XYZ file of C-alpha atoms in Angstrom:
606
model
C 82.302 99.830 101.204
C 83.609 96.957 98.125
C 85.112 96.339 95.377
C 83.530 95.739 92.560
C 83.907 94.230 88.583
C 82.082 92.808 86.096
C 83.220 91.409 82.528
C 80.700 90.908 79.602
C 81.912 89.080 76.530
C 80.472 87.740 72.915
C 81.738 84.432 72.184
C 84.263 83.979 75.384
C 82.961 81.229 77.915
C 83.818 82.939 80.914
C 83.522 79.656 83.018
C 86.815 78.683 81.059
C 88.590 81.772 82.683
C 87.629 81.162 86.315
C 91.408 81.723 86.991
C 91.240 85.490 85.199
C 88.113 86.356 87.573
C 89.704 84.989 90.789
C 92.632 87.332 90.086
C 90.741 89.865 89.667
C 88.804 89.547 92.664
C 91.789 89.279 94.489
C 92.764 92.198 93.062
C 89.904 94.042 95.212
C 90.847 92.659 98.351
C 91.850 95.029 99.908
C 88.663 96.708 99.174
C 86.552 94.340 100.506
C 88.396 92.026 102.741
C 85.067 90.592 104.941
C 83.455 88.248 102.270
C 83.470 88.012 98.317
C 81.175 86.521 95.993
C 80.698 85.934 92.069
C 77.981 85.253 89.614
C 79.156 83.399 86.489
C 77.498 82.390 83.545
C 78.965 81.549 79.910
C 79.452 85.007 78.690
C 78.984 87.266 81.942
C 80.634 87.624 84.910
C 79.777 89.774 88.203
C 82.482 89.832 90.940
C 82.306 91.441 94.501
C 84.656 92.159 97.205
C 82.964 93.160 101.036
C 83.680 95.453 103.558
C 80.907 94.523 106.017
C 79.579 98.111 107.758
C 75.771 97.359 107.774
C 74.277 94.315 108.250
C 77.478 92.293 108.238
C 75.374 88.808 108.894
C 73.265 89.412 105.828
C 73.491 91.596 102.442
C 76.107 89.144 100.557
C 76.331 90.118 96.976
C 75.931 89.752 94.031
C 72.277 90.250 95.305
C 69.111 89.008 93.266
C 66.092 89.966 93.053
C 63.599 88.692 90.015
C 65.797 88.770 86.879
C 68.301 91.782 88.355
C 71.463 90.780 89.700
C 73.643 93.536 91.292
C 76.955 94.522 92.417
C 77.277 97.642 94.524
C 80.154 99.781 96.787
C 78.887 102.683 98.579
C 76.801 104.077 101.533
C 72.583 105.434 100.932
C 72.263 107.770 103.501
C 68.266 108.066 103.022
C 68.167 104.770 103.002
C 65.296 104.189 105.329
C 62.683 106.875 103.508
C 63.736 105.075 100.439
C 62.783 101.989 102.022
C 59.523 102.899 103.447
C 58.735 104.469 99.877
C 58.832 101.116 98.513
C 57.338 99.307 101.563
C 54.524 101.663 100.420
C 54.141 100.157 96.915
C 54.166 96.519 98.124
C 58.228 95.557 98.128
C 59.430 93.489 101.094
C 63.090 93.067 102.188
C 64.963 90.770 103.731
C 68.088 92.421 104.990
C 68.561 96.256 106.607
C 71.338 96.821 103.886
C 71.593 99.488 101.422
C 72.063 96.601 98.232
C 68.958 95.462 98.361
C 67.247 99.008 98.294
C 68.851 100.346 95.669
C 68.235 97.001 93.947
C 64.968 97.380 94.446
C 64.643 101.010 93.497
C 65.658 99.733 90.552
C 63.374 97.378 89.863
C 60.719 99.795 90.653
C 62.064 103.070 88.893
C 64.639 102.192 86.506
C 67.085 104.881 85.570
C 65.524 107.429 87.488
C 66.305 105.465 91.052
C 69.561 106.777 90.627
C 68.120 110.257 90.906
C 66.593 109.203 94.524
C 69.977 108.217 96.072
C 71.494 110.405 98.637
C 74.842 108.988 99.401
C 78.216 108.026 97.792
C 77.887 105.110 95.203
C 78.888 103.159 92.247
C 77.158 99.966 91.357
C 76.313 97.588 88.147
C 72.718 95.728 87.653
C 72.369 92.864 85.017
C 69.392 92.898 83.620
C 69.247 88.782 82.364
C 66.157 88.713 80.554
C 67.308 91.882 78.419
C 71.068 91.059 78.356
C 71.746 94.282 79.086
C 73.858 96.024 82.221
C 73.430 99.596 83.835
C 75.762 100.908 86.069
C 75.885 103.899 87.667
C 77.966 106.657 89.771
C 77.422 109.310 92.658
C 76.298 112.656 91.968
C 79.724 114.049 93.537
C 81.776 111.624 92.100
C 82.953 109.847 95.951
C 82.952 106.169 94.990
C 85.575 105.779 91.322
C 83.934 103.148 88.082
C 86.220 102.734 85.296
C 85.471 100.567 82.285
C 86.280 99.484 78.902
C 85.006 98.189 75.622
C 87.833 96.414 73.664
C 87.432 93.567 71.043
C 84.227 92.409 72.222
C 84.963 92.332 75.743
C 83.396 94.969 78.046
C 84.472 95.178 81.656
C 84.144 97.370 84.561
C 85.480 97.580 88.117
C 86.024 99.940 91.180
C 90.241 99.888 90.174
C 92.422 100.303 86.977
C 94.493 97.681 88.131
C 91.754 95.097 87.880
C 90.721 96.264 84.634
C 94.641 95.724 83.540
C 94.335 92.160 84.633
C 92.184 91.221 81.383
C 94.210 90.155 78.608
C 92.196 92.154 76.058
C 93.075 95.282 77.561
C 96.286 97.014 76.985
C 98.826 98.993 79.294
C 99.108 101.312 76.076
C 99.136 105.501 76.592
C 98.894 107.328 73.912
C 99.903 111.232 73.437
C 96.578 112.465 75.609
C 97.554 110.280 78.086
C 100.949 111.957 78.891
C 99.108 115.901 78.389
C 97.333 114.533 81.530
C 100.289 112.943 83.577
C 102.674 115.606 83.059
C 100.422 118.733 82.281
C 97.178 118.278 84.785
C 98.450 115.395 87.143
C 97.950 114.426 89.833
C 94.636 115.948 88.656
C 93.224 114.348 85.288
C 90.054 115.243 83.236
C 87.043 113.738 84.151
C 86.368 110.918 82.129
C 89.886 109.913 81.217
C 91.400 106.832 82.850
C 95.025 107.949 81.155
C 95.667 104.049 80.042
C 93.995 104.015 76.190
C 91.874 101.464 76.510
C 90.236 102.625 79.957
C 87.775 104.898 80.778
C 85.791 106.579 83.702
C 82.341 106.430 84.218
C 81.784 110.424 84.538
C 80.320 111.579 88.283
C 76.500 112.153 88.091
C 76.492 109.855 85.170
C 74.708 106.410 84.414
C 75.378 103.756 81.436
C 73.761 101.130 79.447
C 75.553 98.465 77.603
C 73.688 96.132 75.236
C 75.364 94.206 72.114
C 78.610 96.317 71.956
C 77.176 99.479 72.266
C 77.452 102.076 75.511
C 74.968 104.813 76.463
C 75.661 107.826 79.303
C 73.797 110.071 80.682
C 73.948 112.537 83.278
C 71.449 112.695 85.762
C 72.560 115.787 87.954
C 74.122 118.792 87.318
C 74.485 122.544 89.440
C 71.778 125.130 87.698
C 71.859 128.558 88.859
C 68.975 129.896 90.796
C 67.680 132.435 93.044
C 69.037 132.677 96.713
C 65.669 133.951 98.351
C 66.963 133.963 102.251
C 68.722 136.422 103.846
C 72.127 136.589 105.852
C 71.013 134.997 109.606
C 68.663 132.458 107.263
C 71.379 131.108 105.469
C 73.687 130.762 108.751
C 70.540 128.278 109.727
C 70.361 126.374 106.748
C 73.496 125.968 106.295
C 73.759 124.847 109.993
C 71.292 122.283 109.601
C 71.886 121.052 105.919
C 75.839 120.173 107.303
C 74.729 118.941 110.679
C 72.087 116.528 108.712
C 74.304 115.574 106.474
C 77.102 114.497 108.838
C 74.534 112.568 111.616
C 73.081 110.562 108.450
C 76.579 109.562 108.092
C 77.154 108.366 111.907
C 75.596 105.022 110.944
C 77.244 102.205 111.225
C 77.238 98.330 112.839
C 81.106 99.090 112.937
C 83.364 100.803 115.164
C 83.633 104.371 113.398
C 85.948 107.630 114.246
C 86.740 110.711 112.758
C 89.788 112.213 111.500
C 90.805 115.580 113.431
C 93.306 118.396 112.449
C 92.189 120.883 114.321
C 90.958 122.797 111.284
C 87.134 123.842 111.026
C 85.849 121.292 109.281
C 87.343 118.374 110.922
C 86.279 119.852 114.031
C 82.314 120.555 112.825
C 82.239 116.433 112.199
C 84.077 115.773 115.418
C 81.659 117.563 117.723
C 78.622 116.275 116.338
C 80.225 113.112 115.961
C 80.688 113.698 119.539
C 77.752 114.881 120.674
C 75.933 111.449 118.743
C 78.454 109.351 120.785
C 77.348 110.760 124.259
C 73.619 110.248 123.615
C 74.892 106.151 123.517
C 77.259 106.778 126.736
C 80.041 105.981 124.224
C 83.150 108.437 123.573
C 83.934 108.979 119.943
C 87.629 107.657 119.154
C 89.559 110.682 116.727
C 92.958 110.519 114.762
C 95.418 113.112 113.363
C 98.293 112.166 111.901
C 101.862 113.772 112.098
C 105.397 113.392 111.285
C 108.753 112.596 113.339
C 110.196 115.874 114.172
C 107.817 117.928 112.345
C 108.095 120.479 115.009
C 111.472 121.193 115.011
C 111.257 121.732 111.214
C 108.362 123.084 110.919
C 107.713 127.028 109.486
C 105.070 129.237 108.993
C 104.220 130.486 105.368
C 100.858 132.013 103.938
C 99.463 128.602 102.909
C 100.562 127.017 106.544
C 100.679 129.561 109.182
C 100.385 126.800 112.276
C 100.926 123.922 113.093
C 97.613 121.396 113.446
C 99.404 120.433 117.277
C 98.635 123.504 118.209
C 94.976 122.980 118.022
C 93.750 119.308 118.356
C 94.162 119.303 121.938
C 91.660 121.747 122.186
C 89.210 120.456 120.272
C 89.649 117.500 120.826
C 89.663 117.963 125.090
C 86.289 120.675 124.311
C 84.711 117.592 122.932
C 85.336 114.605 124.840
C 87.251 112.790 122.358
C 89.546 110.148 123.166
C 92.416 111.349 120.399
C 94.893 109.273 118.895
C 97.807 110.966 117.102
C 99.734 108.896 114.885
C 103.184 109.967 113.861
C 104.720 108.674 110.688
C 108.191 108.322 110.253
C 109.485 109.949 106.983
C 112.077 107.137 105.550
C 108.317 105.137 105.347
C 106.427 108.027 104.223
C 108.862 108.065 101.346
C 109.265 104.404 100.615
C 105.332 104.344 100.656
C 105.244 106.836 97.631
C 105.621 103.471 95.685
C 102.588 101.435 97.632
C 100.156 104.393 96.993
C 101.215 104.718 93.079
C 100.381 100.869 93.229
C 97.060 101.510 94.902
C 96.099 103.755 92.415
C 97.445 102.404 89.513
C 98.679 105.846 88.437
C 100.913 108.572 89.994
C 99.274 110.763 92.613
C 99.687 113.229 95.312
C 102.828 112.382 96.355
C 103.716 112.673 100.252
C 99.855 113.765 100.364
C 99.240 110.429 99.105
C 101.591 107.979 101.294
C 101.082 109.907 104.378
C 97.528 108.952 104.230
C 97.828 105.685 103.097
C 100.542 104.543 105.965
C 97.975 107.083 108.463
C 94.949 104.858 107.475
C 96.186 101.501 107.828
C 97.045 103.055 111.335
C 93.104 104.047 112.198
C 92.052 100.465 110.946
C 93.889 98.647 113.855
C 90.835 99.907 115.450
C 88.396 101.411 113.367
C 86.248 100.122 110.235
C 84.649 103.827 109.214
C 85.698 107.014 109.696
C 84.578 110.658 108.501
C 86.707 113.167 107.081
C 86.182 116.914 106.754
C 87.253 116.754 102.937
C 85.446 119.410 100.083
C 84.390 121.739 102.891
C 86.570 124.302 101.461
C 85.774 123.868 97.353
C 82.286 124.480 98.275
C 82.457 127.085 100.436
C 85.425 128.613 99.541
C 88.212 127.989 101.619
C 90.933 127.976 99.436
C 93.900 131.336 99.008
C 92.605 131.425 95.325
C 89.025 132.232 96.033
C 90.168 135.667 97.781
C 93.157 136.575 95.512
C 92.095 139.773 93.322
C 95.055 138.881 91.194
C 94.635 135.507 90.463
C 91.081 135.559 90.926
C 90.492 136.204 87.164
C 93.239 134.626 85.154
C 92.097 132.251 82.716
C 93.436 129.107 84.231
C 93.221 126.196 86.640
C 94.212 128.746 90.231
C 95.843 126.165 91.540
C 98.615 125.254 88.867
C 98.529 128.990 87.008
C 101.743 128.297 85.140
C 102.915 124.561 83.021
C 106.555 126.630 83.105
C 107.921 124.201 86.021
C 106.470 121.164 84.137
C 107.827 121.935 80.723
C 111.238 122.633 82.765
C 111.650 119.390 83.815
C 110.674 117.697 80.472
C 113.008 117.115 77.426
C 113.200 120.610 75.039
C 110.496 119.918 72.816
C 108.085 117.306 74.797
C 104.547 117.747 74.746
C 104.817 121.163 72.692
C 100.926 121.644 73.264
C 100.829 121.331 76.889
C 99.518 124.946 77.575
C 97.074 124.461 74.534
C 95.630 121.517 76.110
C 95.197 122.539 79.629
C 93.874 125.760 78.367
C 90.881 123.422 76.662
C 90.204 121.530 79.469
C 89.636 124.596 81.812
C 87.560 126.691 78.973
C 85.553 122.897 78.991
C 84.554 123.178 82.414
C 84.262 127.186 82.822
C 81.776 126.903 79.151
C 79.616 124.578 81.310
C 78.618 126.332 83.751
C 75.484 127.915 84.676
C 74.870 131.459 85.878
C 71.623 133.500 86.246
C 70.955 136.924 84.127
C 71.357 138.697 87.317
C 74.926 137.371 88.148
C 77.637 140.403 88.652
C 80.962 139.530 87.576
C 82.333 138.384 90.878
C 79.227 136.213 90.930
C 79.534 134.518 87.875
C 83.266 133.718 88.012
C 82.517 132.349 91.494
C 80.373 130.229 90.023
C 82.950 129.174 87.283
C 85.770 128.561 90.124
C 82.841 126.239 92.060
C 82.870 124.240 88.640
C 86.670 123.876 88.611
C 86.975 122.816 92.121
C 84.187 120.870 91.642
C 85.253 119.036 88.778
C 89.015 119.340 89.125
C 90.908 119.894 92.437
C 88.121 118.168 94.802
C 88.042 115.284 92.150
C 91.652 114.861 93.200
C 91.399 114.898 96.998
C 88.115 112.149 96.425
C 89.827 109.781 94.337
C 93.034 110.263 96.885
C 90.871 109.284 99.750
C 88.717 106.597 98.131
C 92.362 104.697 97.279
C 93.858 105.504 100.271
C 91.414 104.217 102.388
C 90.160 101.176 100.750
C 93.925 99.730 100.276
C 93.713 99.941 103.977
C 90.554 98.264 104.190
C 88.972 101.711 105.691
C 85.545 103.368 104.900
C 85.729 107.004 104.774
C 82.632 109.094 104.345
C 82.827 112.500 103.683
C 79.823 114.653 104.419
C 80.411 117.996 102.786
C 79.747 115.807 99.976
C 76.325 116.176 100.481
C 74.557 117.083 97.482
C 72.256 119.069 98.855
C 75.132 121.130 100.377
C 76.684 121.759 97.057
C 73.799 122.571 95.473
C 72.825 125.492 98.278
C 76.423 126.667 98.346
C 76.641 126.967 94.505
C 73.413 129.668 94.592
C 74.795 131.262 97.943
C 75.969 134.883 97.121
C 79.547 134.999 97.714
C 79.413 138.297 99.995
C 77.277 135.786 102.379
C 79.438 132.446 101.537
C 82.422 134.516 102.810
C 81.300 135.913 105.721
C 83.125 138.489 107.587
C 85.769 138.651 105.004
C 86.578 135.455 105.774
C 87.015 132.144 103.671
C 84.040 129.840 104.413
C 82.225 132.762 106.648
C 79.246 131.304 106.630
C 80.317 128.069 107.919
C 82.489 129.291 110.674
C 79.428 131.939 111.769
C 77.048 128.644 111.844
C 78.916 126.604 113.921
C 80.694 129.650 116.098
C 78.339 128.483 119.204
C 79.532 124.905 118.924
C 83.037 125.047 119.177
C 86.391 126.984 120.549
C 86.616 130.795 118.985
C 90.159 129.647 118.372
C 88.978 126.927 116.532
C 86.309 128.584 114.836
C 88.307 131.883 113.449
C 91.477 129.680 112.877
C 92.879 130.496 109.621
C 92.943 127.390 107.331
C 96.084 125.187 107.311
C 96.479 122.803 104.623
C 96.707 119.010 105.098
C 99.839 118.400 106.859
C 102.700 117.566 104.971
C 106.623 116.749 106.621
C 109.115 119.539 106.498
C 112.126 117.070 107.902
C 115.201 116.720 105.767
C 114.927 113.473 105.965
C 112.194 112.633 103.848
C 113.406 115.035 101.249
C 116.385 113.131 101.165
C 115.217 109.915 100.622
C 113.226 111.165 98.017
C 116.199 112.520 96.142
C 117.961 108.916 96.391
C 114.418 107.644 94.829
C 114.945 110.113 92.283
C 118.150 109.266 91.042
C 117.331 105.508 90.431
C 113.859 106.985 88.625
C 115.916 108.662 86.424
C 119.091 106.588 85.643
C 117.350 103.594 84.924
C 118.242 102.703 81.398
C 115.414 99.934 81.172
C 112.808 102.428 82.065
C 111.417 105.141 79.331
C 111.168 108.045 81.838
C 114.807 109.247 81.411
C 114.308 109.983 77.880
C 111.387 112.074 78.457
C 112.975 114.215 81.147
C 115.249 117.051 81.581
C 117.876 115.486 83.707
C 119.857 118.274 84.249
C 116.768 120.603 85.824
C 115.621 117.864 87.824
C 118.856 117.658 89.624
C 118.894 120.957 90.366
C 115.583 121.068 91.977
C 117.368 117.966 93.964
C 120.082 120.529 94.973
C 118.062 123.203 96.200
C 113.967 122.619 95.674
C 113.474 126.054 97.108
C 114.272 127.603 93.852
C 110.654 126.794 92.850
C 108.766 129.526 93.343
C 105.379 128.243 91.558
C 103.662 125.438 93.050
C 103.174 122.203 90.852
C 99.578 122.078 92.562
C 98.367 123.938 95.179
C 99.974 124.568 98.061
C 101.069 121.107 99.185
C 103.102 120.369 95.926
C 106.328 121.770 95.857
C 109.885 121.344 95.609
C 110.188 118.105 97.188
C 106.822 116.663 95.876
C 107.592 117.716 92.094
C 110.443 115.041 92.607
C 108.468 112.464 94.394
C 105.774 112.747 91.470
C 108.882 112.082 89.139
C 109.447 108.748 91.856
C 105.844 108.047 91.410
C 105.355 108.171 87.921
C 108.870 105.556 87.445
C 107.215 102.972 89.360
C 104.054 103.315 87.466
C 105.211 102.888 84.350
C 107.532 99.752 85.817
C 104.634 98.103 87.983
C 102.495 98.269 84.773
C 104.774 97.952 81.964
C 103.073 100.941 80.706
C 103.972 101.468 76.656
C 104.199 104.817 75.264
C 102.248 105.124 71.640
């Protein structure tokens, strides 16, 4: 994985603002600490960070080939039919990297190379004869691409933060901005960047830009059609389209692990992570992460009826692992709430966010790549809201049903329209999406909560692990990414999907064989999160300086009074902020994160 940018101007000699592109490389670092490399001329500039996983001796970039130039983060996991398909029409290559394929895919098939790529990606091709740049973005959305056009300066890159680093663009939001921060966050439409001047390049999407002017389109999108196999059919496709999907993904010149909860998924990659490993006479390295005293704090609820100790053992001792579990202490989880806010150069996921930052740079002591069991459950329908006959219905995002604990903690009278604009971002996706004449009515609104966890909830956990990881200098592939596994889960009936009653059925009744029936019929557990008073604590200290500071607009636009009395007893919120891992306690660290964004940014309010 990289870091990438690129800045295209008009009448700005970029060679007189070397200094602006070294910061901004530096400013992907972290993203690509292995190598870096530029291409400058007087009124373009390409800039590329490496994290060397394939071929580390060759594929430098920015790579050229004829008059393309190209910089490129990601992993092609068909890389080598892609290859041979071009080997077929005459191209020769020079390294066993992914770059130069999908360089030379383009040269061959323009636009529609994009289309060929099975993998998670985001890269930018100059086109020098044509003056004219295309970039481009995963189907599922894995690998982030922001941009902006602003006074005759158009720029792109793989973080905001880079993008704030050119003086052109501004640290300005405007009233849209805060809908999405304190209305949607830590989720945010798809698109929107929430600084003014930034956008995102949409997933599935690809852009031209030529003399001031932008063009997107989307090349992929889920269409409705028939399911023709039956029950024990689907059990075998689904088998194999997951197992495919995940031993693609094993590749690497790197040492490489897996994370491990002792959930399902986790365990699925694990053992034929595993299994991969013993064919080499190696033994695959996994890593679940904990907290100090989580035990003795720990309680069961609907959303977390176990603890994740209870299982990895097992799994971990069925397969052979050598396991690593790495427990956080909470005073660092908490302090870290600022580092990830940094990372992303917006608030986030709180605790969900720091605990996997601090647990990350903890794998890459010894590890360059690792795979994570993330989207299993928006695409096969893991999640409490998929088999709630109450909630099931409602018109509105299932996992943040009510804005009433969001206008609570805002000043009377702030952001008025909330509920008007959430309510138009969730008709935008549901309006999208496509059924077939034959859909029932569970059918078709399980096809319109695919689209919102899709598009909104697994949006958040990508983006959450793609930062994460890469400000630790880690590559994390996630295989349930795999778009042929979304599209085949999208047309599975739902009475087959959820198998047995049960939430991802199918998946558990594929890979029953493979693993523990403890592990297999384990009810799901959410990513763990600390229950010790002592992270909760430090959080409320955090919170008092967030909102006391007189040099700092966030006071004004908060309800002091309700925030401290979510300080004094969090409990009393009884509707989650999002989903089941933000609560009480992370409703205030959001309020933490959101203070040092606007500080580390200077963000102004318009």
């Amino acid at each position: 994985m990289c870091g990438i940018a690129g800045i295209l101007t008009k009448n700005i000699d970029l060679r007189d603002r070397y200094p602006l592109i070294e910061n901004i490389s530096e400013s992907l670092k972290m993203r690509g600490p292995d190598a870096k490399g530029e291409f400058i001329k007087p009124y373009i500039a390409l800039i590329h960070r490496r994290l060397s996983v394939i071929d580390p001796e060759k594929g430098s970039q920015p790579m050229r080939f004829g008059k393309y130039t190209i910089v490129y983060n990601g992993e092609i996991y068909n890389t080598d039919e892609i290859r041979h398909e071009l080997e077929n029409y005459g191209y020769t290559f020079e390294t066993h990297c992914d770059t130069e394929v999908v360089l030379k895919a383009y040269h061959k098939w323009k636009e529609k190379s994009c289309e060929k790529l099975n993998g998670i990606f985001a890269y930018a091709i100059w086109d020098d004869e044509e003056k004219e740049m295309f970039l481009c973005r995963d189907r599922i959305g894995v690998k982030p691409l922001f941009y902006s056009l602003k006074d005759g300066v158009f720029a792109f890159a793989s973080r905001i933060k880079s993008l704030l680093l050119i003086p052109e663009i501004t640290t300005e939001v405007d009233k849209i901005g805060l809908y999405e921060i304190f209305m949607l966050g830590p989720a945010k439409t798809i698109g929107n960047a929430i600084f003014k001047d930034i956008s995102e390049l949409p997933p599935a999407s690809y852009m031209y830009y030529k003399d001031d002017k932008t063009t997107i389109k989307q090349y992929w999108k889920l269409e409705a059609k028939e399911h023709k196999e039956n029950e024990s059919e689907t059990i075998m496709h689904t088998h194999f389209l997951v197992k495919d999907a995940i031993q693609r993904q094993l590749v690497s010149d790197v040492p490489l692990c897996t994370f491990l909860s002792g959930g399902l998924d986790s365990s699925i990659i694990s053992q034929i992570a595993s299994e991969y490993f013993k064919e080499k006479n190696e033994t695959l390295n996994t890593y679940s992460v904990d907290y100090v005293d989580n035990d003795k704090y720990f309680k069961s609820s609907v959303f977390q009826p176990n603890k994740d100790s209870d299982y990895i053992d097992l799994i971990s001792n069925y397969i052979g692992s050598k396991h690593h579990n790495i427990i956080l202490d909470n005073k660092d989880v908490a302090k870290a709430l600022i580092d990830s806010t940094k990372a992303r150069t917006l608030p986030g996921f709180t605790d969900v966010d720091s605990s996997l930052l601090l647990f990350c740079k903890e794998v890459k002591k010894e590890n360059k790549v690792a795979l994570s069991g993330e989207c299993a459950d928006e695409i096969f329908g893991g999640y409490p809201w998929y088999h709630n006959k109450d909630i099931l219905f409602e018109e509105t995002f299932p996992w943040s049903r009510s804005t009433d604990v969001r206008h609570s903690i805002l000043r009377n009278g702030f952001l008025p329209n909330g509920d008007e604009y959430v309510h138009e971002r969730y008709l935008e996706t549901v309006n999208k999406t496509s059924y077939l004449d034959s859909d029932n009515k569970i059918e078709k609104r399980m096809r319109e909560m695919f689209m919102l966890n899709l598009d909104w909830f697994m949006q958040t956990l990508l983006y959450r692990k793609d930062i994460m990881s890469m400000e630790s200098s880690l590559e994390v592939r996630v295989p349930f990414c795999d778009y042929r596994i979304v599209e085949y889960a999208y047309n599975m009936p739902w009475n087959i999907k959820s198998l047995n009653g049960r939430e991802k059925g199918v998946l558990r009744k594929a890979f029953e064989n493979e693993l523990p029936y403890e592990i297999t019929w384990r009810k799901k557990s959410p990513y763990p999160k600390t229950h010790n008073p002592v992270y909760f604590k430090e959080v409320c200290m955090m919170t008092e300086e967030a909102i006391t500071d007189k040099n700092s607009p966030l006071g004004e636009l908060l309800n002091k009074n309700k925030v401290r009395e979510l300080m004094h007893n969090p409990n009393a919120l009884t509707e989650p902020w999002y989903g089941q891992l933000m609560r009480g306690p992370q409703v205030l660290a959001y309020i933490v994160q959101i203070y040092h964004w606007i500080k580390e940014n200077n963000v102004k309010f318009i």
